[in-house]
């Protein structure tokens, strides 16, 4: 949808909203001056909940989430919020082939928390929304587009934080069952049981299970996901609270191939993996089906020791194991292990003329554990917080090979080493074989000062050190890697309450990001060193500022935030083809400056009805030429990649107690895919729709809902985002006269239309 079509409609909606502000005030003036009367309607969907933090924060809550398709993941659910640019490859949010940017900052720049515990991968900083808690168990998803809280256990969070808060267990025993059927043979069941308060213990808990299966919306294949969420909660005294929450995910999902521009023009949505297998075919869909199992545990604790002193502690734990496989071919001879030539042939089942199609494995085993403890002391106008953060993680990465049967089915889709192809002397044949240990330590000190009843000033300092030690198990010149860095992160904020309705805030925040672990290791091909690992890469460091205004009214609320960023050693996420496997990596883009405006409005003209509008203007430019080989690309002044200048969303919700529904329109402007800005994707719009009926009182008194969700209703055939950026798509002459060859970026294909019906029954 063109911007020229959208903007008049945006003005048509926002202008009457702005005119209604004095109308509401006038209505109050007409009443008896001795009577205080509250007019208006509270936010029925919690699309713009009240905020007092001295930074930009947006959120969605239960009343909005339960009207959306229950298959949607957390990234898809926040798509309407300011600055959120979500690239979804499938309508149901099951595939790992998706991305999100905030204010033009990528997925590896966004800290993700669940119940205060980090969900990001410590090695590559990515978080995978298909693994998060089921939507039925999420109470709120908040999006802080700029500054992470000082006690948040995250690194690489210049793009802000996405925080999931799980629903508390119910006080009364009960349960919930959701049954869903939809397009592409979508079938999902969700069941939750609440214990209610257990005897006189004061404890209460819930546990839920979901099973989801859907065919790929394009190409052959299907996705499966089983998921368990649970939470145990105890509350006592005045404000004391302890809980433990876990989320277990077991999934086998398909990878959607990302086309280049030429592929898209030639094949469109038909650019897919092979539906059937033939000898020598490395693009058969079963070779690209990824199994993963993950467990996330969070245990937040809040104790009020006395009127002046509180203690907060959040312990957390992660386990993960999975494979991102791909199809490739091996020969029985001419192989290398690192830089070592294998003189003896390897055994390849099914080889023809010494060549066999095999499953290339990119397996990862992750472990992460940590703890954040914070003391808060109140004395007069001061609220002083101090705390410590410790985090330990290991990442075992192996790129091995597994035999494929005559029907194209892998002997083992998980990539286990005992079933993988071995060298003649019994060693694992691997293109990559390494283990990385990461230790993060942090401390923070902050003071929130109530200068006057209306004016508050926050100051703080956070210090974070990150240590990586690794082992490269491949024969060659590199055996161990080591990098140790420290970042000093001061911050300050001001909040001023103009009156009961209006707030002003401003903040200045610093962030840092160390290069991901992939950059530390050598890469070998054909016995030769093709990429040398280094510990000399500089940390990204950013300085950001926000200046904002909020109005919280009885029928109208809105916020407007101006922001500015300056980056040194800006690290941009991309995907590299590492021997056939798509591996997350980063490019140092030098300095970058970004500034812009975020805004959101929530208008509630009648009970049960709301109109929500959000928008962003973003100016993001590169300040340096990009170093490529021994030359420099003339990139100074170019647009930053995957950073649309304009985007906005329009949502409506309705619920009269019997009928309910919602609409969600999102427009995202042009996005550049290269640092040279010589390739881009056009702006596009998507539209989601839901309609439903509350059946409580028709069948019995229990809550029973029937709803129909249409995802991407208009079904535009578009590229929805940049999957793998490149420095330049066309050949370019560098500053020093060298011809720098172009490389084609790849893209996410916007998902097709899907319709899903859900029957929800509480008991």
XYZ file of C-alpha atoms in Angstrom, residues 68-756:
689
model
C -5.519 -12.271 18.418
C -4.776 -15.605 16.784
C -3.399 -17.831 19.575
C -0.591 -19.031 17.306
C 1.087 -15.616 17.068
C 4.483 -15.214 18.715
C 5.625 -12.248 20.801
C 7.231 -10.423 17.865
C 4.043 -10.608 15.815
C 1.929 -9.451 18.755
C 3.888 -6.187 19.204
C 3.870 -5.357 15.490
C 1.505 -2.400 15.988
C 3.699 -0.674 18.573
C 5.889 2.313 17.599
C 9.207 1.425 15.993
C 8.519 -2.332 15.800
C 9.302 -3.626 12.309
C 8.485 -7.345 12.229
C 9.420 -9.600 9.316
C 7.422 -12.814 9.524
C 8.032 -15.674 7.134
C 4.966 -17.665 8.128
C 1.562 -16.511 9.364
C 1.531 -18.699 12.457
C 4.882 -17.592 13.893
C 6.311 -21.114 14.046
C 9.349 -20.725 11.804
C 12.664 -19.383 13.065
C 12.939 -17.488 9.756
C 11.719 -14.160 11.114
C 13.135 -10.918 12.422
C 12.390 -7.690 14.255
C 14.013 -4.264 14.355
C 13.331 -1.369 16.729
C 14.148 2.120 15.501
C 16.241 0.416 12.817
C 18.218 -1.666 15.329
C 18.287 -5.406 14.711
C 17.133 -8.423 16.627
C 20.576 -8.935 18.163
C 20.358 -5.403 19.609
C 17.147 -6.078 21.546
C 17.229 -7.593 25.002
C 14.400 -10.062 25.607
C 13.243 -10.910 29.132
C 10.676 -13.323 30.550
C 9.792 -12.762 34.190
C 12.984 -10.693 34.424
C 15.251 -13.443 33.027
C 17.124 -13.091 29.703
C 15.955 -15.128 26.715
C 18.725 -14.121 24.297
C 21.429 -16.458 23.102
C 24.611 -15.325 24.898
C 26.814 -16.194 21.914
C 24.922 -14.400 19.137
C 22.432 -12.274 21.153
C 19.448 -13.534 19.175
C 16.149 -14.514 20.780
C 13.724 -16.844 19.061
C 10.062 -15.892 19.612
C 8.655 -19.272 18.532
C 10.218 -20.683 21.718
C 8.596 -18.188 24.105
C 5.603 -18.796 26.366
C 2.186 -19.477 24.846
C 0.138 -16.323 24.308
C -2.647 -17.547 26.631
C -0.185 -17.372 29.553
C 1.185 -13.898 28.829
C -0.212 -11.079 30.939
C 1.691 -8.260 29.264
C 4.386 -7.647 26.667
C 6.168 -4.332 27.123
C 8.477 -2.748 24.601
C 11.030 -0.199 25.802
C 12.251 1.110 22.446
C 15.357 2.816 23.785
C 16.712 2.337 27.278
C 16.877 -0.966 29.150
C 16.374 -0.825 32.907
C 19.638 -0.520 34.780
C 19.101 -3.866 36.534
C 18.123 -5.736 33.363
C 20.492 -8.706 32.791
C 21.102 -7.926 29.124
C 23.971 -6.935 26.896
C 23.552 -5.710 23.326
C 20.339 -3.849 24.158
C 20.825 -0.507 22.380
C 17.568 -1.264 20.594
C 15.721 -1.562 23.892
C 14.029 -4.478 25.611
C 11.026 -6.682 25.006
C 9.707 -8.014 28.313
C 7.159 -10.784 28.802
C 5.248 -11.016 32.077
C 3.436 -14.293 32.641
C -0.057 -14.499 34.027
C -0.232 -15.267 37.741
C -1.898 -18.507 38.798
C -5.572 -18.030 39.642
C -6.778 -17.907 43.231
C -9.609 -20.328 42.414
C -9.046 -23.751 40.863
C -10.019 -23.974 37.219
C -8.770 -24.349 33.712
C -8.861 -23.248 30.098
C -9.021 -25.179 26.837
C -8.497 -23.650 23.388
C -9.095 -25.570 20.170
C -7.990 -24.024 16.871
C -8.343 -25.049 13.207
C -7.140 -23.006 10.277
C -5.593 -22.618 6.866
C -2.734 -24.884 5.784
C -4.160 -27.683 7.918
C -3.459 -25.713 11.089
C -4.417 -27.702 14.198
C -3.736 -26.530 17.711
C -4.841 -27.502 21.195
C -4.030 -25.617 24.382
C -4.970 -26.721 27.888
C -4.208 -25.028 31.195
C -4.996 -26.086 34.764
C -4.872 -23.758 37.783
C -4.604 -25.311 41.224
C -6.062 -22.348 43.055
C -4.672 -21.578 46.502
C -3.251 -24.823 47.864
C -4.618 -25.420 51.372
C -3.257 -22.944 53.900
C 0.154 -22.697 52.225
C -0.745 -19.580 50.269
C 0.863 -21.161 47.187
C -0.883 -21.361 43.848
C 0.247 -22.698 40.494
C -0.677 -23.346 36.896
C 0.625 -25.676 34.221
C -0.276 -25.642 30.541
C 0.385 -27.756 27.472
C -0.048 -26.905 23.798
C 0.396 -28.856 20.593
C 0.500 -27.058 17.263
C 0.886 -28.395 13.739
C 0.609 -26.590 10.394
C 1.683 -27.196 6.822
C 4.132 -24.732 5.327
C 2.160 -21.955 3.700
C 4.542 -22.058 0.726
C 6.458 -25.055 -0.463
C 6.491 -28.570 0.942
C 6.848 -29.405 4.610
C 5.144 -28.787 7.925
C 5.877 -27.439 11.391
C 5.275 -29.048 14.761
C 5.506 -27.445 18.191
C 4.839 -28.825 21.656
C 5.097 -26.450 24.579
C 4.754 -26.482 28.377
C 4.491 -23.427 30.619
C 4.219 -23.515 34.403
C 4.365 -21.058 37.279
C 4.339 -21.437 41.072
C 3.655 -18.319 43.124
C 3.686 -17.481 46.815
C 2.738 -14.098 48.328
C 2.775 -13.083 51.977
C 2.924 -10.058 54.222
C 2.976 -6.629 52.623
C 4.410 -6.989 49.144
C 6.530 -10.116 49.624
C 6.439 -12.342 46.584
C 8.354 -15.372 45.281
C 7.727 -17.357 42.112
C 9.316 -19.805 39.749
C 8.307 -19.990 36.096
C 9.405 -22.371 33.382
C 8.857 -22.640 29.673
C 9.753 -25.808 27.731
C 9.632 -25.949 23.951
C 10.020 -28.940 21.631
C 9.703 -28.068 17.964
C 10.534 -29.242 14.473
C 10.176 -26.353 12.088
C 10.947 -25.709 8.452
C 13.347 -23.147 7.148
C 11.940 -20.929 4.412
C 14.579 -20.127 1.766
C 15.342 -16.425 1.420
C 15.431 -15.297 -2.221
C 17.705 -12.740 -3.772
C 16.088 -9.987 -5.811
C 16.720 -12.012 -8.981
C 15.181 -15.124 -7.424
C 12.112 -13.163 -6.346
C 11.608 -11.652 -9.788
C 11.987 -15.050 -11.457
C 10.005 -17.254 -9.067
C 8.105 -15.078 -6.597
C 6.495 -17.210 -3.893
C 7.422 -20.353 -5.840
C 11.031 -19.982 -4.680
C 11.028 -22.997 -2.379
C 12.840 -26.200 -1.543
C 12.140 -29.337 -3.565
C 8.912 -31.175 -2.822
C 10.251 -34.606 -3.802
C 13.714 -36.148 -3.614
C 15.885 -37.254 -6.503
C 19.437 -38.516 -6.359
C 21.930 -35.705 -5.859
C 19.269 -33.174 -4.811
C 20.540 -30.972 -1.970
C 17.429 -28.770 -1.834
C 14.943 -31.410 -0.656
C 12.726 -29.921 2.051
C 13.410 -32.637 4.628
C 17.063 -31.563 4.667
C 16.028 -28.133 5.996
C 13.757 -29.152 8.871
C 15.203 -27.952 12.173
C 14.582 -29.701 15.512
C 15.110 -27.767 18.747
C 14.437 -28.301 22.447
C 14.721 -25.457 24.935
C 14.053 -24.927 28.632
C 13.860 -21.498 30.263
C 13.518 -21.093 34.033
C 13.107 -17.830 35.971
C 12.785 -17.410 39.743
C 12.078 -13.784 40.734
C 11.892 -12.877 44.424
C 10.819 -9.641 46.099
C 11.177 -9.142 49.856
C 10.236 -6.064 51.828
C 12.608 -6.200 54.775
C 11.235 -3.049 56.414
C 9.706 0.299 55.470
C 13.007 1.469 54.029
C 14.693 -1.602 52.555
C 13.678 -4.048 49.796
C 15.603 -6.851 48.166
C 14.972 -8.259 44.681
C 16.624 -11.350 43.282
C 16.126 -13.108 39.971
C 17.859 -16.406 39.315
C 17.559 -17.981 35.876
C 18.555 -21.001 33.848
C 18.571 -21.955 30.160
C 19.155 -25.204 28.318
C 19.014 -25.601 24.568
C 19.887 -28.196 21.975
C 19.066 -28.219 18.304
C 20.131 -28.442 14.699
C 19.838 -26.052 11.763
C 20.484 -28.523 8.947
C 21.015 -28.095 5.215
C 21.643 -30.256 2.178
C 25.134 -30.609 0.700
C 27.390 -33.160 -1.008
C 30.569 -34.910 0.114
C 33.235 -36.879 -1.710
C 34.935 -39.951 -0.357
C 38.322 -38.374 -1.122
C 39.861 -34.914 -1.148
C 38.567 -33.976 2.294
C 40.169 -31.896 5.015
C 39.731 -31.580 8.760
C 40.693 -27.999 9.475
C 44.032 -27.645 7.724
C 44.792 -31.371 7.862
C 44.427 -33.302 4.617
C 42.671 -36.653 5.039
C 44.725 -39.126 3.034
C 42.378 -42.062 3.647
C 38.923 -42.120 1.989
C 35.885 -41.683 4.203
C 32.957 -44.090 4.133
C 29.875 -42.505 2.543
C 26.741 -44.672 2.443
C 24.922 -44.324 -0.872
C 27.861 -42.719 -2.673
C 27.730 -42.805 -6.474
C 31.062 -42.319 -8.220
C 32.517 -41.296 -4.860
C 29.915 -38.552 -4.197
C 26.899 -38.614 -1.848
C 24.192 -36.192 -0.808
C 24.365 -35.703 2.973
C 22.742 -33.682 5.692
C 24.963 -30.825 6.812
C 24.432 -30.202 10.513
C 24.847 -26.957 12.377
C 24.205 -28.152 15.907
C 24.273 -26.072 19.025
C 24.119 -26.995 22.694
C 23.648 -24.035 24.992
C 23.660 -23.671 28.738
C 23.198 -20.400 30.569
C 22.686 -19.606 34.246
C 22.777 -16.391 36.190
C 21.513 -14.241 38.998
C 20.684 -10.571 39.561
C 20.382 -9.234 43.100
C 19.299 -5.683 43.931
C 18.918 -3.773 47.209
C 16.659 -0.729 47.299
C 16.902 1.740 50.190
C 14.546 4.678 50.739
C 15.782 7.691 52.715
C 13.964 10.994 52.500
C 13.795 12.121 48.872
C 16.225 9.397 47.772
C 15.568 5.867 46.583
C 18.958 4.224 46.189
C 19.425 0.940 44.343
C 22.569 -1.155 44.165
C 23.084 -4.585 42.726
C 25.217 -7.296 41.177
C 24.777 -9.478 38.110
C 26.565 -12.736 37.309
C 26.019 -14.828 34.199
C 27.744 -18.006 32.998
C 27.109 -19.644 29.650
C 28.543 -22.297 27.359
C 27.915 -22.796 23.662
C 29.001 -25.996 21.887
C 28.823 -25.609 18.111
C 29.531 -28.416 15.645
C 29.098 -28.462 11.900
C 29.158 -32.154 10.978
C 27.571 -34.402 8.339
C 24.978 -37.174 8.487
C 24.061 -39.767 5.872
C 20.847 -39.525 3.872
C 18.751 -42.524 2.873
C 17.719 -43.339 -0.719
C 14.387 -41.574 -0.089
C 16.117 -38.366 1.026
C 15.342 -38.825 4.716
C 18.277 -38.108 7.061
C 19.486 -40.999 9.173
C 19.441 -38.588 12.133
C 17.926 -35.110 11.926
C 19.401 -33.995 15.258
C 23.041 -34.208 14.117
C 24.201 -36.363 17.007
C 27.918 -37.085 16.772
C 27.610 -40.845 17.280
C 25.523 -41.051 14.099
C 27.529 -38.537 12.076
C 30.078 -39.354 9.372
C 33.549 -40.140 10.714
C 37.033 -39.977 9.244
C 38.838 -43.232 8.431
C 40.604 -43.121 11.826
C 37.356 -42.560 13.736
C 37.328 -38.797 14.278
C 34.284 -36.600 13.663
C 34.327 -35.103 10.163
C 33.458 -31.470 10.832
C 33.654 -28.151 9.089
C 33.350 -26.366 12.426
C 33.942 -27.724 15.928
C 34.228 -25.397 18.890
C 33.148 -24.655 22.447
C 32.847 -21.178 23.938
C 32.524 -20.222 27.582
C 31.143 -16.756 28.362
C 31.247 -15.110 31.780
C 29.446 -11.816 32.332
C 29.784 -9.784 35.524
C 28.044 -6.524 36.263
C 27.341 -4.050 39.027
C 25.054 -1.050 39.154
C 24.253 1.863 41.434
C 21.355 4.264 40.963
C 19.543 6.996 42.846
C 15.989 8.134 42.126
C 15.551 11.578 43.670
C 12.134 13.150 44.292
C 13.328 16.758 44.027
C 9.759 18.029 44.375
C 6.387 16.223 44.362
C 6.330 16.777 40.593
C 10.009 16.568 39.628
C 12.077 13.406 39.747
C 15.705 12.915 38.748
C 17.366 9.536 38.194
C 21.102 9.003 37.959
C 22.933 5.706 37.641
C 26.033 3.836 36.628
C 26.449 0.279 35.390
C 29.700 -1.548 34.781
C 29.749 -4.755 32.745
C 32.644 -7.065 31.925
C 32.332 -9.875 29.406
C 34.894 -12.654 29.126
C 34.957 -15.292 26.399
C 37.233 -18.329 26.421
C 36.957 -20.852 23.634
C 38.466 -23.953 22.137
C 38.749 -24.712 18.428
C 38.922 -28.495 18.073
C 39.840 -28.484 14.376
C 43.472 -29.149 13.409
C 45.169 -25.902 12.494
C 47.008 -22.871 13.856
C 44.213 -21.920 16.273
C 43.465 -23.931 19.401
C 42.146 -21.421 21.947
C 40.468 -18.026 21.793
C 40.169 -15.367 24.460
C 38.610 -11.925 24.675
C 37.944 -9.774 27.730
C 36.200 -6.414 27.657
C 34.656 -3.928 30.060
C 32.110 -1.183 29.461
C 31.258 1.778 31.687
C 27.603 2.727 31.217
C 26.443 5.944 32.924
C 22.869 7.201 32.579
C 20.511 9.918 33.776
C 16.821 10.722 33.454
C 14.319 13.424 34.419
C 10.569 13.058 34.901
C 8.211 15.999 35.453
C 4.480 15.712 36.226
C 2.862 18.799 34.705
C -0.519 17.885 36.215
C -2.636 14.814 36.831
C -2.793 14.145 33.097
C 0.480 15.314 31.600
C 4.095 14.204 31.929
C 7.421 15.248 30.480
C 10.498 13.035 30.530
C 14.042 13.004 29.205
C 16.916 10.569 29.486
C 20.444 9.896 28.323
C 21.644 6.286 28.201
C 24.740 4.381 27.118
C 24.913 0.826 25.754
C 27.566 -1.531 24.435
C 27.799 -4.749 22.441
C 30.747 -7.092 22.068
C 31.206 -8.941 18.755
C 29.488 -12.319 18.714
C 31.499 -15.479 19.263
C 31.529 -16.404 15.569
C 34.048 -13.611 14.963
C 36.622 -15.240 17.259
C 37.199 -18.427 15.284
C 39.157 -19.354 12.178
C 37.268 -20.767 9.203
C 38.913 -23.276 6.869
C 37.967 -24.532 3.431
C 39.941 -27.012 1.374
C 42.658 -26.970 4.006
C 43.147 -23.217 3.630
C 42.401 -20.437 6.090
C 39.549 -18.432 4.522
C 38.600 -16.264 7.504
C 40.817 -15.525 10.467
C 39.267 -15.182 13.881
C 40.296 -12.213 15.948
C 39.920 -10.823 19.453
C 40.844 -7.326 18.280
C 37.360 -6.318 17.142
C 36.117 -3.204 18.894
C 32.981 -3.115 20.995
C 30.026 -1.189 19.717
C 29.262 1.742 22.010
C 26.194 3.943 21.762
C 24.929 7.128 23.353
C 21.182 7.723 23.146
C 18.824 10.457 24.268
C 15.040 10.659 24.512
C 12.697 13.585 25.109
C 9.040 12.730 25.565
C 5.542 13.902 26.445
C 2.583 11.849 27.702
C -1.075 12.692 28.123
C -3.264 10.232 30.051
C -6.939 11.130 29.785
C -10.260 9.480 30.530
C -11.008 8.782 26.854
C -7.813 9.778 25.117
C -4.180 8.984 25.831
C -1.141 9.651 23.717
C 2.621 9.918 23.867
C 5.290 11.459 21.666
C 9.016 10.712 21.991
C 11.933 12.267 20.146
C 15.096 10.155 20.124
C 18.716 10.448 19.027
C 21.490 7.834 18.824
C 25.169 7.957 18.033
C 27.095 4.708 17.522
C 30.774 3.918 17.407
C 31.691 0.634 15.685
C 28.044 -0.004 14.776
C 27.572 -3.767 14.490
C 24.899 -4.854 12.042
C 23.472 -8.365 12.170
C 23.489 -10.480 9.050
C 23.446 -14.115 8.024
C 26.454 -15.717 6.346
C 26.565 -18.936 4.377
C 29.083 -20.968 6.352
C 29.700 -24.070 4.262
C 25.995 -24.225 3.395
C 24.677 -23.451 6.875
C 23.130 -20.048 7.495
C 24.977 -18.659 10.525
C 24.329 -15.408 12.386
C 27.184 -12.925 12.090
C 27.876 -9.199 12.275
C 29.487 -6.478 10.182
C 31.233 -3.449 11.693
C 29.630 -0.478 9.942
C 31.666 2.208 11.725
C 29.882 5.245 13.137
C 26.166 5.857 12.689
C 23.764 8.625 13.704
C 20.027 8.114 14.047
C 17.212 10.361 15.184
C 13.463 10.447 14.865
C 10.015 10.547 16.444
C 7.789 7.836 17.935
C 4.140 8.479 18.674
C 1.033 6.577 19.736
C -2.578 7.580 20.388
C -5.367 5.587 22.002
C -8.875 7.047 21.679
C -11.898 5.448 23.389
C -15.063 7.207 22.137
C -17.459 4.670 23.643
C -17.421 1.861 26.151
C -15.764 -1.225 24.677
C -14.459 0.578 21.572
C -10.994 1.981 20.948
C -8.913 3.361 18.099
C -5.136 3.093 18.322
C -2.632 4.836 16.031
C 1.153 4.561 16.191
C 3.884 5.924 13.970
C 7.586 6.488 13.582
C 9.848 8.759 11.587
C 13.457 7.535 11.493
C 16.517 9.254 10.034
C 19.428 6.777 10.201
C 22.662 7.499 8.334
C 26.153 5.985 8.167
C 28.895 8.395 9.237
C 31.860 6.430 7.813
C 32.984 4.687 4.673
C 32.870 0.907 5.027
C 36.168 -0.975 5.033
C 36.093 -3.855 2.533
C 39.336 -5.717 1.902
C 42.041 -3.105 1.485
C 39.694 -0.402 0.223
C 36.697 1.604 1.354
C 33.172 1.682 -0.009
C 31.820 5.261 -0.302
C 29.024 4.693 2.215
C 29.263 7.900 4.230
C 25.842 9.563 4.299
C 23.993 6.454 3.105
C 20.823 5.145 4.740
C 21.318 2.493 7.397
C 20.173 -0.964 6.344
C 16.771 -2.348 7.393
C 15.804 1.063 8.807
C 12.555 2.313 7.207
C 12.095 6.073 7.284
C 8.361 5.807 7.936
C 6.174 3.185 9.527
C 2.857 3.327 11.314
C 0.014 1.172 12.553
C -3.724 1.649 12.964
C -5.719 -0.673 15.184
C -9.322 -0.790 16.315
C -10.939 -2.984 18.970
C -14.545 -3.594 19.926
C -16.146 -5.580 22.744
C -19.737 -5.024 23.907
C -19.850 -8.067 26.168
C -21.334 -10.288 23.461
C -19.617 -9.450 20.170
C -15.950 -8.504 19.880
C -13.356 -7.907 17.197
C -10.253 -6.044 16.152
C -8.339 -4.785 13.131
C -4.624 -4.142 12.776
C -3.110 -2.338 9.799
C 0.681 -1.927 9.651
C 2.626 0.009 7.013
C 6.420 -0.245 6.748
C 8.345 1.997 4.362
C 11.239 1.260 2.041
C 14.161 -0.684 3.522
C 17.685 -0.734 2.115
C 19.465 -4.084 1.977
C 23.030 -2.901 1.309
C 25.335 -0.309 2.820
C 25.672 1.260 -0.628
C 21.878 1.597 -0.891
C 21.986 -0.008 -4.329
C 19.235 -2.503 -3.506
C 16.093 -2.149 -1.412
C 12.568 -3.428 -0.914
C 9.469 -1.310 -1.323
C 7.145 -0.278 1.434
C 4.211 -2.560 2.119
C 1.149 -2.893 4.337
C -0.498 -5.819 6.101
C -3.964 -6.128 7.626
C -5.166 -8.517 10.331
C -8.801 -8.934 11.345
C -10.600 -10.758 14.142
C -14.279 -11.232 14.947
C -15.791 -13.214 17.778
C -18.655 -13.836 20.134
C -18.787 -14.372 23.894
C -21.063 -17.361 24.510
C -21.165 -17.176 28.307
C -24.829 -17.146 29.316
C -25.883 -18.871 26.110
C -24.465 -22.290 26.963
C -23.839 -21.774 30.690
C -22.172 -19.195 32.906
C -18.621 -20.305 32.118
C -16.496 -18.128 29.835
C -16.796 -19.520 26.315
C -15.549 -17.606 23.268
C -15.630 -18.353 19.569
C -13.435 -16.217 17.352
C -12.178 -16.071 13.792
C -8.807 -14.496 12.999
C -7.684 -13.511 9.509
C -3.918 -12.994 9.357
C -2.551 -10.857 6.510
C -6.050 -10.522 5.089
C -5.124 -8.639 1.905
C -2.393 -11.192 1.086
C 0.117 -8.847 -0.626
C 2.936 -10.593 -2.494
C 5.863 -8.713 -0.946
C 9.324 -9.063 0.515
C 8.821 -8.295 4.190
C 12.382 -7.706 5.401
C 16.102 -8.152 4.882
C 17.383 -11.578 5.913
C 21.044 -11.190 4.920
C 22.508 -7.784 4.140
C 25.507 -7.172 1.899
C 27.952 -4.314 1.567
C 27.015 -3.661 -2.077
C 24.804 -5.458 -4.580
C 26.521 -4.015 -7.661
C 30.226 -3.723 -8.435
C 31.538 -0.477 -6.955
C 34.860 1.339 -7.310
C 36.261 1.972 -3.852
C 37.843 5.173 -2.588
C 41.295 3.802 -3.459
C 40.297 2.679 -6.950
C 39.697 -1.032 -6.314
C 36.666 -2.633 -7.929
C 34.681 -4.141 -5.061
C 32.497 -6.967 -6.331
C 28.829 -6.948 -5.467
C 26.980 -9.675 -3.582
C 23.229 -10.147 -3.612
C 21.392 -9.740 -0.297
C 18.548 -12.105 0.571
C 15.105 -11.367 1.931
C 12.197 -12.640 3.970
C 9.094 -13.399 1.912
C 5.985 -11.919 3.491
C 3.638 -14.638 4.695
C 0.421 -15.546 2.928
C -3.133 -15.132 4.142
C -4.293 -17.495 6.886
C -7.640 -17.877 8.627
C -7.926 -19.672 11.970
